[in-house]
PDB file of C-alpha atoms in Angstrom:
ATOM      1  CA  ASN A 216       0.000   0.000   0.000  1.00  0.00           C
ATOM      2  CA  ALA A 217       1.943   3.036  -1.268  1.00  0.00           C
ATOM      3  CA  GLY A 218      -0.641   5.672  -0.225  1.00  0.00           C
ATOM      4  CA  VAL A 219      -0.512   8.843  -2.338  1.00  0.00           C
ATOM      5  CA  THR A 220       2.328   8.960  -4.861  1.00  0.00           C
ATOM      6  CA  GLN A 221       3.386  12.174  -6.570  1.00  0.00           C
ATOM      7  CA  THR A 222       5.845  12.552  -9.413  1.00  0.00           C
ATOM      8  CA  PRO A 223       8.140  14.253 -10.074  1.00  0.00           C
ATOM      9  CA  LYS A 224       9.561  15.405  -6.738  1.00  0.00           C
ATOM     10  CA  PHE A 225      11.373  18.365  -8.292  1.00  0.00           C
ATOM     11  CA  GLN A 226      10.909  20.192 -11.587  1.00  0.00           C
ATOM     12  CA  VAL A 227      12.283  23.318 -13.222  1.00  0.00           C
ATOM     13  CA  LEU A 228      10.306  24.804 -16.100  1.00  0.00           C
ATOM     14  CA  LYS A 229      10.831  27.731 -18.377  1.00  0.00           C
ATOM     15  CA  THR A 230       8.094  30.340 -18.670  1.00  0.00           C
ATOM     16  CA  GLY A 231       5.526  29.218 -21.192  1.00  0.00           C
ATOM     17  CA  GLN A 232       6.268  25.507 -20.981  1.00  0.00           C
ATOM     18  CA  SER A 233       3.560  23.041 -20.070  1.00  0.00           C
ATOM     19  CA  MET A 234       3.755  19.968 -17.900  1.00  0.00           C
ATOM     20  CA  THR A 235       1.696  17.488 -15.935  1.00  0.00           C
ATOM     21  CA  LEU A 236       2.135  16.705 -12.263  1.00  0.00           C
ATOM     22  CA  GLN A 237       1.140  13.142 -11.570  1.00  0.00           C
ATOM     23  CA  CYS A 238      -0.805  11.909  -8.560  1.00  0.00           C
ATOM     24  CA  ALA A 239      -1.903   8.357  -7.889  1.00  0.00           C
ATOM     25  CA  GLN A 240      -3.429   6.664  -4.854  1.00  0.00           C
ATOM     26  CA  ASP A 241      -3.987   2.977  -4.178  1.00  0.00           C
ATOM     27  CA  MET A 242      -6.437   3.294  -1.286  1.00  0.00           C
ATOM     28  CA  ASN A 243      -9.595   3.399  -3.426  1.00  0.00           C
ATOM     29  CA  HIS A 244     -10.347   6.907  -2.171  1.00  0.00           C
ATOM     30  CA  GLU A 245     -13.111   8.806  -3.932  1.00  0.00           C
ATOM     31  CA  TYR A 246     -12.000  12.277  -2.929  1.00  0.00           C
ATOM     32  CA  MET A 247      -8.816  13.852  -4.266  1.00  0.00           C
ATOM     33  CA  SER A 248      -7.464  17.391  -4.227  1.00  0.00           C
ATOM     34  CA  TRP A 249      -4.548  19.480  -5.367  1.00  0.00           C
ATOM     35  CA  TYR A 250      -3.077  22.175  -3.132  1.00  0.00           C
ATOM     36  CA  ARG A 251      -0.261  24.624  -3.583  1.00  0.00           C
ATOM     37  CA  GLN A 252       1.825  25.803  -0.665  1.00  0.00           C
ATOM     38  CA  ASP A 253       3.570  29.150  -0.641  1.00  0.00           C
ATOM     39  CA  PRO A 254       5.422  30.759   2.297  1.00  0.00           C
ATOM     40  CA  GLY A 255       3.008  32.517   4.643  1.00  0.00           C
ATOM     41  CA  MET A 256      -0.030  31.477   2.582  1.00  0.00           C
ATOM     42  CA  GLY A 257      -0.805  28.063   3.977  1.00  0.00           C
ATOM     43  CA  LEU A 258      -2.263  25.451   1.647  1.00  0.00           C
ATOM     44  CA  ARG A 259      -4.571  26.751  -1.050  1.00  0.00           C
ATOM     45  CA  LEU A 260      -6.946  24.513  -2.960  1.00  0.00           C
ATOM     46  CA  ILE A 261      -6.463  24.444  -6.743  1.00  0.00           C
ATOM     47  CA  HIS A 262      -8.907  21.760  -7.923  1.00  0.00           C
ATOM     48  CA  TYR A 263     -10.684  18.851  -6.345  1.00  0.00           C
ATOM     49  CA  SER A 264     -12.623  15.759  -7.356  1.00  0.00           C
ATOM     50  CA  VAL A 265     -15.373  13.816  -5.606  1.00  0.00           C
ATOM     51  CA  GLY A 266     -15.090  10.800  -7.883  1.00  0.00           C
ATOM     52  CA  ALA A 267     -14.093   9.583 -11.322  1.00  0.00           C
ATOM     53  CA  GLY A 268     -15.355  11.953 -13.995  1.00  0.00           C
ATOM     54  CA  ILE A 269     -16.194  14.744 -11.524  1.00  0.00           C
ATOM     55  CA  THR A 270     -13.940  17.726 -10.874  1.00  0.00           C
ATOM     56  CA  ASP A 271     -14.442  21.248  -9.575  1.00  0.00           C
ATOM     57  CA  GLN A 272     -12.452  24.399  -8.993  1.00  0.00           C
ATOM     58  CA  GLY A 273     -10.925  25.442  -5.728  1.00  0.00           C
ATOM     59  CA  GLU A 274      -9.610  28.766  -4.539  1.00  0.00           C
ATOM     60  CA  VAL A 275      -6.809  29.288  -7.105  1.00  0.00           C
ATOM     61  CA  PRO A 276      -7.694  27.339 -10.300  1.00  0.00           C
ATOM     62  CA  ASN A 277      -6.419  29.750 -12.962  1.00  0.00           C
ATOM     63  CA  GLY A 278      -3.623  28.329 -15.102  1.00  0.00           C
ATOM     64  CA  TYR A 279      -4.317  24.728 -14.090  1.00  0.00           C
ATOM     65  CA  ASN A 280      -6.414  21.910 -15.528  1.00  0.00           C
ATOM     66  CA  VAL A 281      -7.357  18.561 -14.028  1.00  0.00           C
ATOM     67  CA  SER A 282      -9.127  15.407 -15.099  1.00  0.00           C
ATOM     68  CA  ARG A 283     -10.226  12.284 -13.245  1.00  0.00           C
ATOM     69  CA  SER A 284     -10.643   9.414 -15.667  1.00  0.00           C
ATOM     70  CA  THR A 285      -9.998   6.762 -12.988  1.00  0.00           C
ATOM     71  CA  THR A 286     -10.418   6.577  -9.225  1.00  0.00           C
ATOM     72  CA  GLU A 287      -6.672   6.150  -8.787  1.00  0.00           C
ATOM     73  CA  ASP A 288      -5.245   9.025 -10.827  1.00  0.00           C
ATOM     74  CA  PHE A 289      -5.691  12.786 -10.594  1.00  0.00           C
ATOM     75  CA  PRO A 290      -3.124  14.629 -12.757  1.00  0.00           C
ATOM     76  CA  LEU A 291      -2.630  18.394 -12.610  1.00  0.00           C
ATOM     77  CA  ARG A 292      -1.718  20.147 -15.853  1.00  0.00           C
ATOM     78  CA  LEU A 293       0.017  23.480 -16.092  1.00  0.00           C
ATOM     79  CA  LEU A 294      -0.988  24.939 -19.426  1.00  0.00           C
ATOM     80  CA  SER A 295       1.637  27.686 -19.828  1.00  0.00           C
ATOM     81  CA  ALA A 296       3.916  27.964 -16.818  1.00  0.00           C
ATOM     82  CA  ALA A 297       4.459  31.361 -15.198  1.00  0.00           C
ATOM     83  CA  PRO A 298       6.891  32.388 -12.427  1.00  0.00           C
ATOM     84  CA  SER A 299       3.866  32.922 -10.138  1.00  0.00           C
ATOM     85  CA  GLN A 300       3.308  29.163 -10.274  1.00  0.00           C
ATOM     86  CA  THR A 301       6.598  28.511  -8.513  1.00  0.00           C
ATOM     87  CA  SER A 302       5.418  26.605  -5.458  1.00  0.00           C
ATOM     88  CA  VAL A 303       5.229  23.277  -3.688  1.00  0.00           C
ATOM     89  CA  TYR A 304       2.282  21.218  -4.921  1.00  0.00           C
ATOM     90  CA  PHE A 305       0.572  18.606  -2.788  1.00  0.00           C
ATOM     91  CA  CYS A 306      -1.959  16.034  -3.862  1.00  0.00           C
ATOM     92  CA  ALA A 307      -4.246  14.545  -1.217  1.00  0.00           C
ATOM     93  CA  SER A 308      -6.927  11.897  -1.065  1.00  0.00           C
ATOM     94  CA  SER A 309      -9.572  10.747   1.396  1.00  0.00           C
ATOM     95  CA  ARG A 310     -12.295   8.167   1.772  1.00  0.00           C
ATOM     96  CA  GLU A 311     -14.864  10.612   3.094  1.00  0.00           C
ATOM     97  CA  ALA A 312     -15.687  14.060   1.742  1.00  0.00           C
ATOM     98  CA  GLY A 313     -13.032  16.448   3.070  1.00  0.00           C
ATOM     99  CA  ARG A 314     -12.157  14.180   5.984  1.00  0.00           C
ATOM    100  CA  GLY A 315      -8.890  12.577   6.931  1.00  0.00           C
ATOM    101  CA  TYR A 316      -6.928  13.613   3.884  1.00  0.00           C
ATOM    102  CA  THR A 317      -3.671  11.758   3.239  1.00  0.00           C
ATOM    103  CA  PHE A 318      -1.082  13.876   1.481  1.00  0.00           C
ATOM    104  CA  GLY A 319       1.522  12.920  -1.061  1.00  0.00           C
ATOM    105  CA  SER A 320       5.145  13.925  -0.553  1.00  0.00           C
ATOM    106  CA  GLY A 321       4.846  16.960  -2.796  1.00  0.00           C
ATOM    107  CA  THR A 322       6.349  18.363  -5.990  1.00  0.00           C
ATOM    108  CA  ARG A 323       8.626  21.362  -5.750  1.00  0.00           C
ATOM    109  CA  LEU A 324       8.169  23.358  -8.967  1.00  0.00           C
ATOM    110  CA  THR A 325      10.312  26.285 -10.048  1.00  0.00           C
ATOM    111  CA  VAL A 326       9.383  28.369 -13.094  1.00  0.00           C
ATOM    112  CA  VAL A 327      12.174  30.555 -14.454  1.00  0.00           C
TER     113      VAL A 327
ATOM    114  CA  GLY B  50     -16.712  30.489   0.612  1.00  0.00           C
ATOM    115  CA  GLU B  51     -15.128  29.361   3.838  1.00  0.00           C
ATOM    116  CA  ASN B  52     -12.430  31.522   5.428  1.00  0.00           C
ATOM    117  CA  VAL B  53     -10.179  30.206   8.194  1.00  0.00           C
ATOM    118  CA  GLU B  54      -8.094  32.545  10.318  1.00  0.00           C
ATOM    119  CA  GLN B  55      -5.269  31.141  12.458  1.00  0.00           C
ATOM    120  CA  HIS B  56      -3.310  32.739  15.304  1.00  0.00           C
ATOM    121  CA  PRO B  57      -0.563  33.167  16.229  1.00  0.00           C
ATOM    122  CA  SER B  58       1.625  32.845  13.148  1.00  0.00           C
ATOM    123  CA  THR B  59       4.633  31.978  15.311  1.00  0.00           C
ATOM    124  CA  LEU B  60       4.808  30.542  18.819  1.00  0.00           C
ATOM    125  CA  SER B  61       7.874  29.818  20.912  1.00  0.00           C
ATOM    126  CA  VAL B  62       7.644  27.866  24.170  1.00  0.00           C
ATOM    127  CA  GLN B  63       9.972  26.162  26.606  1.00  0.00           C
ATOM    128  CA  GLU B  64      10.062  22.400  26.734  1.00  0.00           C
ATOM    129  CA  GLY B  65       7.394  21.166  29.118  1.00  0.00           C
ATOM    130  CA  ASP B  66       5.152  24.201  28.697  1.00  0.00           C
ATOM    131  CA  SER B  67       1.769  24.134  26.996  1.00  0.00           C
ATOM    132  CA  ALA B  68       1.026  25.573  23.555  1.00  0.00           C
ATOM    133  CA  VAL B  69      -2.323  26.829  22.284  1.00  0.00           C
ATOM    134  CA  ILE B  70      -3.180  27.655  18.670  1.00  0.00           C
ATOM    135  CA  LYS B  71      -6.517  29.250  17.823  1.00  0.00           C
ATOM    136  CA  CYS B  72      -8.584  29.314  14.642  1.00  0.00           C
ATOM    137  CA  THR B  73     -11.836  30.908  13.574  1.00  0.00           C
ATOM    138  CA  TYR B  74     -14.023  29.991  10.622  1.00  0.00           C
ATOM    139  CA  SER B  75     -16.689  31.858   8.704  1.00  0.00           C
ATOM    140  CA  ASP B  76     -19.123  29.210   7.406  1.00  0.00           C
ATOM    141  CA  SER B  77     -21.561  28.331  10.187  1.00  0.00           C
ATOM    142  CA  ALA B  78     -22.423  25.126   8.302  1.00  0.00           C
ATOM    143  CA  SER B  79     -18.843  23.787   8.525  1.00  0.00           C
ATOM    144  CA  ASN B  80     -18.874  20.434  10.281  1.00  0.00           C
ATOM    145  CA  TYR B  81     -15.368  18.991  10.365  1.00  0.00           C
ATOM    146  CA  PHE B  82     -12.180  20.529  11.722  1.00  0.00           C
ATOM    147  CA  PRO B  83      -8.843  18.733  11.312  1.00  0.00           C
ATOM    148  CA  TRP B  84      -5.381  19.769  12.464  1.00  0.00           C
ATOM    149  CA  TYR B  85      -2.249  18.970  10.481  1.00  0.00           C
ATOM    150  CA  LYS B  86       1.405  18.981  11.497  1.00  0.00           C
ATOM    151  CA  GLN B  87       4.072  19.677   8.903  1.00  0.00           C
ATOM    152  CA  GLU B  88       7.729  19.208   9.674  1.00  0.00           C
ATOM    153  CA  LEU B  89      10.287  21.032   7.571  1.00  0.00           C
ATOM    154  CA  GLY B  90      10.405  19.625   4.037  1.00  0.00           C
ATOM    155  CA  LYS B  91       7.740  17.015   4.775  1.00  0.00           C
ATOM    156  CA  ARG B  92       4.108  16.522   3.889  1.00  0.00           C
ATOM    157  CA  PRO B  93       1.259  17.666   6.178  1.00  0.00           C
ATOM    158  CA  GLN B  94       0.060  14.888   8.458  1.00  0.00           C
ATOM    159  CA  LEU B  95      -3.251  14.684  10.244  1.00  0.00           C
ATOM    160  CA  ILE B  96      -2.763  14.713  14.024  1.00  0.00           C
ATOM    161  CA  ILE B  97      -6.290  15.171  15.352  1.00  0.00           C
ATOM    162  CA  ASP B  98      -9.735  16.151  14.136  1.00  0.00           C
ATOM    163  CA  ILE B  99     -13.109  17.047  15.583  1.00  0.00           C
ATOM    164  CA  ARG B 100     -16.630  16.958  14.218  1.00  0.00           C
ATOM    165  CA  SER B 101     -19.237  19.608  14.843  1.00  0.00           C
ATOM    166  CA  ASN B 102     -21.284  17.439  17.208  1.00  0.00           C
ATOM    167  CA  VAL B 103     -18.367  17.167  19.665  1.00  0.00           C
ATOM    168  CA  GLY B 104     -17.020  19.927  21.916  1.00  0.00           C
ATOM    169  CA  GLU B 105     -13.641  18.457  22.832  1.00  0.00           C
ATOM    170  CA  LYS B 106     -11.395  15.592  21.824  1.00  0.00           C
ATOM    171  CA  LYS B 107      -8.139  14.391  23.364  1.00  0.00           C
ATOM    172  CA  ASP B 108      -5.327  12.162  22.178  1.00  0.00           C
ATOM    173  CA  GLN B 109      -2.530  11.850  24.726  1.00  0.00           C
ATOM    174  CA  ARG B 110      -0.843  15.285  24.919  1.00  0.00           C
ATOM    175  CA  ILE B 111      -2.996  16.815  22.195  1.00  0.00           C
ATOM    176  CA  ALA B 112      -6.528  18.144  22.543  1.00  0.00           C
ATOM    177  CA  VAL B 113      -8.866  20.117  20.345  1.00  0.00           C
ATOM    178  CA  THR B 114     -11.842  22.181  21.462  1.00  0.00           C
ATOM    179  CA  LEU B 115     -14.681  23.525  19.349  1.00  0.00           C
ATOM    180  CA  ASN B 116     -17.073  26.383  20.079  1.00  0.00           C
ATOM    181  CA  LYS B 117     -19.703  26.325  17.356  1.00  0.00           C
ATOM    182  CA  THR B 118     -21.507  29.404  18.633  1.00  0.00           C
ATOM    183  CA  ALA B 119     -18.389  31.532  18.414  1.00  0.00           C
ATOM    184  CA  LYS B 120     -17.131  29.652  15.344  1.00  0.00           C
ATOM    185  CA  HIS B 121     -13.710  28.994  16.735  1.00  0.00           C
ATOM    186  CA  PHE B 122     -11.614  25.954  17.573  1.00  0.00           C
ATOM    187  CA  SER B 123      -8.280  25.491  19.264  1.00  0.00           C
ATOM    188  CA  LEU B 124      -5.382  23.049  19.473  1.00  0.00           C
ATOM    189  CA  HIS B 125      -3.811  22.446  22.861  1.00  0.00           C
ATOM    190  CA  ILE B 126      -0.474  20.676  23.263  1.00  0.00           C
ATOM    191  CA  THR B 127       0.631  19.898  26.815  1.00  0.00           C
ATOM    192  CA  GLU B 128       4.111  18.973  28.066  1.00  0.00           C
ATOM    193  CA  THR B 129       5.676  20.120  24.811  1.00  0.00           C
ATOM    194  CA  GLN B 130       8.781  18.379  23.525  1.00  0.00           C
ATOM    195  CA  PRO B 131      11.385  19.495  20.954  1.00  0.00           C
ATOM    196  CA  GLU B 132       9.917  17.037  18.440  1.00  0.00           C
ATOM    197  CA  ASP B 133       6.658  19.000  18.579  1.00  0.00           C
ATOM    198  CA  SER B 134       8.454  21.790  16.709  1.00  0.00           C
ATOM    199  CA  ALA B 135       6.743  22.135  13.332  1.00  0.00           C
ATOM    200  CA  VAL B 136       4.168  24.156  11.421  1.00  0.00           C
ATOM    201  CA  TYR B 137       0.606  23.407  12.502  1.00  0.00           C
ATOM    202  CA  PHE B 138      -2.374  24.033  10.245  1.00  0.00           C
ATOM    203  CA  CYS B 139      -6.016  24.151  11.183  1.00  0.00           C
ATOM    204  CA  ALA B 140      -8.659  23.519   8.555  1.00  0.00           C
ATOM    205  CA  ALA B 141     -12.409  23.388   8.085  1.00  0.00           C
ATOM    206  CA  VAL B 142     -14.733  21.564   5.706  1.00  0.00           C
ATOM    207  CA  GLY B 143     -17.540  23.760   4.429  1.00  0.00           C
ATOM    208  CA  GLY B 144     -21.069  22.637   5.040  1.00  0.00           C
ATOM    209  CA  SER B 145     -22.237  23.084   1.449  1.00  0.00           C
ATOM    210  CA  ASN B 146     -19.343  21.396  -0.337  1.00  0.00           C
ATOM    211  CA  TYR B 147     -16.430  19.091   0.274  1.00  0.00           C
ATOM    212  CA  LYS B 148     -13.694  21.671   0.175  1.00  0.00           C
ATOM    213  CA  LEU B 149     -11.060  21.586   2.910  1.00  0.00           C
ATOM    214  CA  THR B 150      -9.906  25.150   3.639  1.00  0.00           C
ATOM    215  CA  PHE B 151      -6.699  25.709   5.613  1.00  0.00           C
ATOM    216  CA  GLY B 152      -5.496  28.441   7.900  1.00  0.00           C
ATOM    217  CA  LYS B 153      -2.127  29.995   7.121  1.00  0.00           C
ATOM    218  CA  GLY B 154      -0.266  27.991   9.727  1.00  0.00           C
ATOM    219  CA  THR B 155       1.549  28.448  13.032  1.00  0.00           C
ATOM    220  CA  LEU B 156       5.274  27.835  13.371  1.00  0.00           C
ATOM    221  CA  LEU B 157       5.742  26.248  16.790  1.00  0.00           C
ATOM    222  CA  THR B 158       9.243  26.167  18.232  1.00  0.00           C
ATOM    223  CA  VAL B 159       9.879  24.202  21.417  1.00  0.00           C
ATOM    224  CA  ASN B 160      13.126  25.257  23.048  1.00  0.00           C
ATOM    225  CA  PRO B 161      15.004  22.618  25.073  1.00  0.00           C
TER     226      PRO B 161
END
Protein backbone atom coordinates (compact mmCIF):
# COMPACT_ATOMS: atom_id res chain seq x y z
CA ASN A 1 0.00 0.00 0.00
CA ALA A 2 1.94 3.04 -1.27
CA GLY A 3 -0.64 5.67 -0.22
CA VAL A 4 -0.51 8.84 -2.34
CA THR A 5 2.33 8.96 -4.86
CA GLN A 6 3.39 12.17 -6.57
CA THR A 7 5.84 12.55 -9.41
CA PRO A 8 8.14 14.25 -10.07
CA LYS A 9 9.56 15.41 -6.74
CA PHE A 10 11.37 18.37 -8.29
CA GLN A 11 10.91 20.19 -11.59
CA VAL A 12 12.28 23.32 -13.22
CA LEU A 13 10.31 24.80 -16.10
CA LYS A 14 10.83 27.73 -18.38
CA THR A 15 8.09 30.34 -18.67
CA GLY A 16 5.53 29.22 -21.19
CA GLN A 17 6.27 25.51 -20.98
CA SER A 18 3.56 23.04 -20.07
CA MET A 19 3.75 19.97 -17.90
CA THR A 20 1.70 17.49 -15.93
CA LEU A 21 2.13 16.70 -12.26
CA GLN A 22 1.14 13.14 -11.57
CA CYS A 23 -0.80 11.91 -8.56
CA ALA A 24 -1.90 8.36 -7.89
CA GLN A 25 -3.43 6.66 -4.85
CA ASP A 26 -3.99 2.98 -4.18
CA MET A 27 -6.44 3.29 -1.29
CA ASN A 28 -9.59 3.40 -3.43
CA HIS A 29 -10.35 6.91 -2.17
CA GLU A 30 -13.11 8.81 -3.93
CA TYR A 31 -12.00 12.28 -2.93
CA MET A 32 -8.82 13.85 -4.27
CA SER A 33 -7.46 17.39 -4.23
CA TRP A 34 -4.55 19.48 -5.37
CA TYR A 35 -3.08 22.17 -3.13
CA ARG A 36 -0.26 24.62 -3.58
CA GLN A 37 1.83 25.80 -0.66
CA ASP A 38 3.57 29.15 -0.64
CA PRO A 39 5.42 30.76 2.30
CA GLY A 40 3.01 32.52 4.64
CA MET A 41 -0.03 31.48 2.58
CA GLY A 42 -0.80 28.06 3.98
CA LEU A 43 -2.26 25.45 1.65
CA ARG A 44 -4.57 26.75 -1.05
CA LEU A 45 -6.95 24.51 -2.96
CA ILE A 46 -6.46 24.44 -6.74
CA HIS A 47 -8.91 21.76 -7.92
CA TYR A 48 -10.68 18.85 -6.35
CA SER A 49 -12.62 15.76 -7.36
CA VAL A 50 -15.37 13.82 -5.61
CA GLY A 51 -15.09 10.80 -7.88
CA ALA A 52 -14.09 9.58 -11.32
CA GLY A 53 -15.35 11.95 -14.00
CA ILE A 54 -16.19 14.74 -11.52
CA THR A 55 -13.94 17.73 -10.87
CA ASP A 56 -14.44 21.25 -9.58
CA GLN A 57 -12.45 24.40 -8.99
CA GLY A 58 -10.92 25.44 -5.73
CA GLU A 59 -9.61 28.77 -4.54
CA VAL A 60 -6.81 29.29 -7.11
CA PRO A 61 -7.69 27.34 -10.30
CA ASN A 62 -6.42 29.75 -12.96
CA GLY A 63 -3.62 28.33 -15.10
CA TYR A 64 -4.32 24.73 -14.09
CA ASN A 65 -6.41 21.91 -15.53
CA VAL A 66 -7.36 18.56 -14.03
CA SER A 67 -9.13 15.41 -15.10
CA ARG A 68 -10.23 12.28 -13.24
CA SER A 69 -10.64 9.41 -15.67
CA THR A 70 -10.00 6.76 -12.99
CA THR A 71 -10.42 6.58 -9.22
CA GLU A 72 -6.67 6.15 -8.79
CA ASP A 73 -5.24 9.03 -10.83
CA PHE A 74 -5.69 12.79 -10.59
CA PRO A 75 -3.12 14.63 -12.76
CA LEU A 76 -2.63 18.39 -12.61
CA ARG A 77 -1.72 20.15 -15.85
CA LEU A 78 0.02 23.48 -16.09
CA LEU A 79 -0.99 24.94 -19.43
CA SER A 80 1.64 27.69 -19.83
CA ALA A 81 3.92 27.96 -16.82
CA ALA A 82 4.46 31.36 -15.20
CA PRO A 83 6.89 32.39 -12.43
CA SER A 84 3.87 32.92 -10.14
CA GLN A 85 3.31 29.16 -10.27
CA THR A 86 6.60 28.51 -8.51
CA SER A 87 5.42 26.61 -5.46
CA VAL A 88 5.23 23.28 -3.69
CA TYR A 89 2.28 21.22 -4.92
CA PHE A 90 0.57 18.61 -2.79
CA CYS A 91 -1.96 16.03 -3.86
CA ALA A 92 -4.25 14.55 -1.22
CA SER A 93 -6.93 11.90 -1.06
CA SER A 94 -9.57 10.75 1.40
CA ARG A 95 -12.30 8.17 1.77
CA GLU A 96 -14.86 10.61 3.09
CA ALA A 97 -15.69 14.06 1.74
CA GLY A 98 -13.03 16.45 3.07
CA ARG A 99 -12.16 14.18 5.98
CA GLY A 100 -8.89 12.58 6.93
CA TYR A 101 -6.93 13.61 3.88
CA THR A 102 -3.67 11.76 3.24
CA PHE A 103 -1.08 13.88 1.48
CA GLY A 104 1.52 12.92 -1.06
CA SER A 105 5.15 13.93 -0.55
CA GLY A 106 4.85 16.96 -2.80
CA THR A 107 6.35 18.36 -5.99
CA ARG A 108 8.63 21.36 -5.75
CA LEU A 109 8.17 23.36 -8.97
CA THR A 110 10.31 26.29 -10.05
CA VAL A 111 9.38 28.37 -13.09
CA VAL A 112 12.17 30.55 -14.45
CA GLY B 1 -16.71 30.49 0.61
CA GLU B 2 -15.13 29.36 3.84
CA ASN B 3 -12.43 31.52 5.43
CA VAL B 4 -10.18 30.21 8.19
CA GLU B 5 -8.09 32.54 10.32
CA GLN B 6 -5.27 31.14 12.46
CA HIS B 7 -3.31 32.74 15.30
CA PRO B 8 -0.56 33.17 16.23
CA SER B 9 1.62 32.85 13.15
CA THR B 10 4.63 31.98 15.31
CA LEU B 11 4.81 30.54 18.82
CA SER B 12 7.87 29.82 20.91
CA VAL B 13 7.64 27.87 24.17
CA GLN B 14 9.97 26.16 26.61
CA GLU B 15 10.06 22.40 26.73
CA GLY B 16 7.39 21.17 29.12
CA ASP B 17 5.15 24.20 28.70
CA SER B 18 1.77 24.13 27.00
CA ALA B 19 1.03 25.57 23.56
CA VAL B 20 -2.32 26.83 22.28
CA ILE B 21 -3.18 27.65 18.67
CA LYS B 22 -6.52 29.25 17.82
CA CYS B 23 -8.58 29.31 14.64
CA THR B 24 -11.84 30.91 13.57
CA TYR B 25 -14.02 29.99 10.62
CA SER B 26 -16.69 31.86 8.70
CA ASP B 27 -19.12 29.21 7.41
CA SER B 28 -21.56 28.33 10.19
CA ALA B 29 -22.42 25.13 8.30
CA SER B 30 -18.84 23.79 8.52
CA ASN B 31 -18.87 20.43 10.28
CA TYR B 32 -15.37 18.99 10.37
CA PHE B 33 -12.18 20.53 11.72
CA PRO B 34 -8.84 18.73 11.31
CA TRP B 35 -5.38 19.77 12.46
CA TYR B 36 -2.25 18.97 10.48
CA LYS B 37 1.40 18.98 11.50
CA GLN B 38 4.07 19.68 8.90
CA GLU B 39 7.73 19.21 9.67
CA LEU B 40 10.29 21.03 7.57
CA GLY B 41 10.41 19.63 4.04
CA LYS B 42 7.74 17.02 4.77
CA ARG B 43 4.11 16.52 3.89
CA PRO B 44 1.26 17.67 6.18
CA GLN B 45 0.06 14.89 8.46
CA LEU B 46 -3.25 14.68 10.24
CA ILE B 47 -2.76 14.71 14.02
CA ILE B 48 -6.29 15.17 15.35
CA ASP B 49 -9.73 16.15 14.14
CA ILE B 50 -13.11 17.05 15.58
CA ARG B 51 -16.63 16.96 14.22
CA SER B 52 -19.24 19.61 14.84
CA ASN B 53 -21.28 17.44 17.21
CA VAL B 54 -18.37 17.17 19.66
CA GLY B 55 -17.02 19.93 21.92
CA GLU B 56 -13.64 18.46 22.83
CA LYS B 57 -11.40 15.59 21.82
CA LYS B 58 -8.14 14.39 23.36
CA ASP B 59 -5.33 12.16 22.18
CA GLN B 60 -2.53 11.85 24.73
CA ARG B 61 -0.84 15.28 24.92
CA ILE B 62 -3.00 16.81 22.19
CA ALA B 63 -6.53 18.14 22.54
CA VAL B 64 -8.87 20.12 20.35
CA THR B 65 -11.84 22.18 21.46
CA LEU B 66 -14.68 23.52 19.35
CA ASN B 67 -17.07 26.38 20.08
CA LYS B 68 -19.70 26.32 17.36
CA THR B 69 -21.51 29.40 18.63
CA ALA B 70 -18.39 31.53 18.41
CA LYS B 71 -17.13 29.65 15.34
CA HIS B 72 -13.71 28.99 16.73
CA PHE B 73 -11.61 25.95 17.57
CA SER B 74 -8.28 25.49 19.26
CA LEU B 75 -5.38 23.05 19.47
CA HIS B 76 -3.81 22.45 22.86
CA ILE B 77 -0.47 20.68 23.26
CA THR B 78 0.63 19.90 26.81
CA GLU B 79 4.11 18.97 28.07
CA THR B 80 5.68 20.12 24.81
CA GLN B 81 8.78 18.38 23.52
CA PRO B 82 11.39 19.50 20.95
CA GLU B 83 9.92 17.04 18.44
CA ASP B 84 6.66 19.00 18.58
CA SER B 85 8.45 21.79 16.71
CA ALA B 86 6.74 22.13 13.33
CA VAL B 87 4.17 24.16 11.42
CA TYR B 88 0.61 23.41 12.50
CA PHE B 89 -2.37 24.03 10.25
CA CYS B 90 -6.02 24.15 11.18
CA ALA B 91 -8.66 23.52 8.56
CA ALA B 92 -12.41 23.39 8.09
CA VAL B 93 -14.73 21.56 5.71
CA GLY B 94 -17.54 23.76 4.43
CA GLY B 95 -21.07 22.64 5.04
CA SER B 96 -22.24 23.08 1.45
CA ASN B 97 -19.34 21.40 -0.34
CA TYR B 98 -16.43 19.09 0.27
CA LYS B 99 -13.69 21.67 0.18
CA LEU B 100 -11.06 21.59 2.91
CA THR B 101 -9.91 25.15 3.64
CA PHE B 102 -6.70 25.71 5.61
CA GLY B 103 -5.50 28.44 7.90
CA LYS B 104 -2.13 29.99 7.12
CA GLY B 105 -0.27 27.99 9.73
CA THR B 106 1.55 28.45 13.03
CA LEU B 107 5.27 27.83 13.37
CA LEU B 108 5.74 26.25 16.79
CA THR B 109 9.24 26.17 18.23
CA VAL B 110 9.88 24.20 21.42
CA ASN B 111 13.13 25.26 23.05
CA PRO B 112 15.00 22.62 25.07
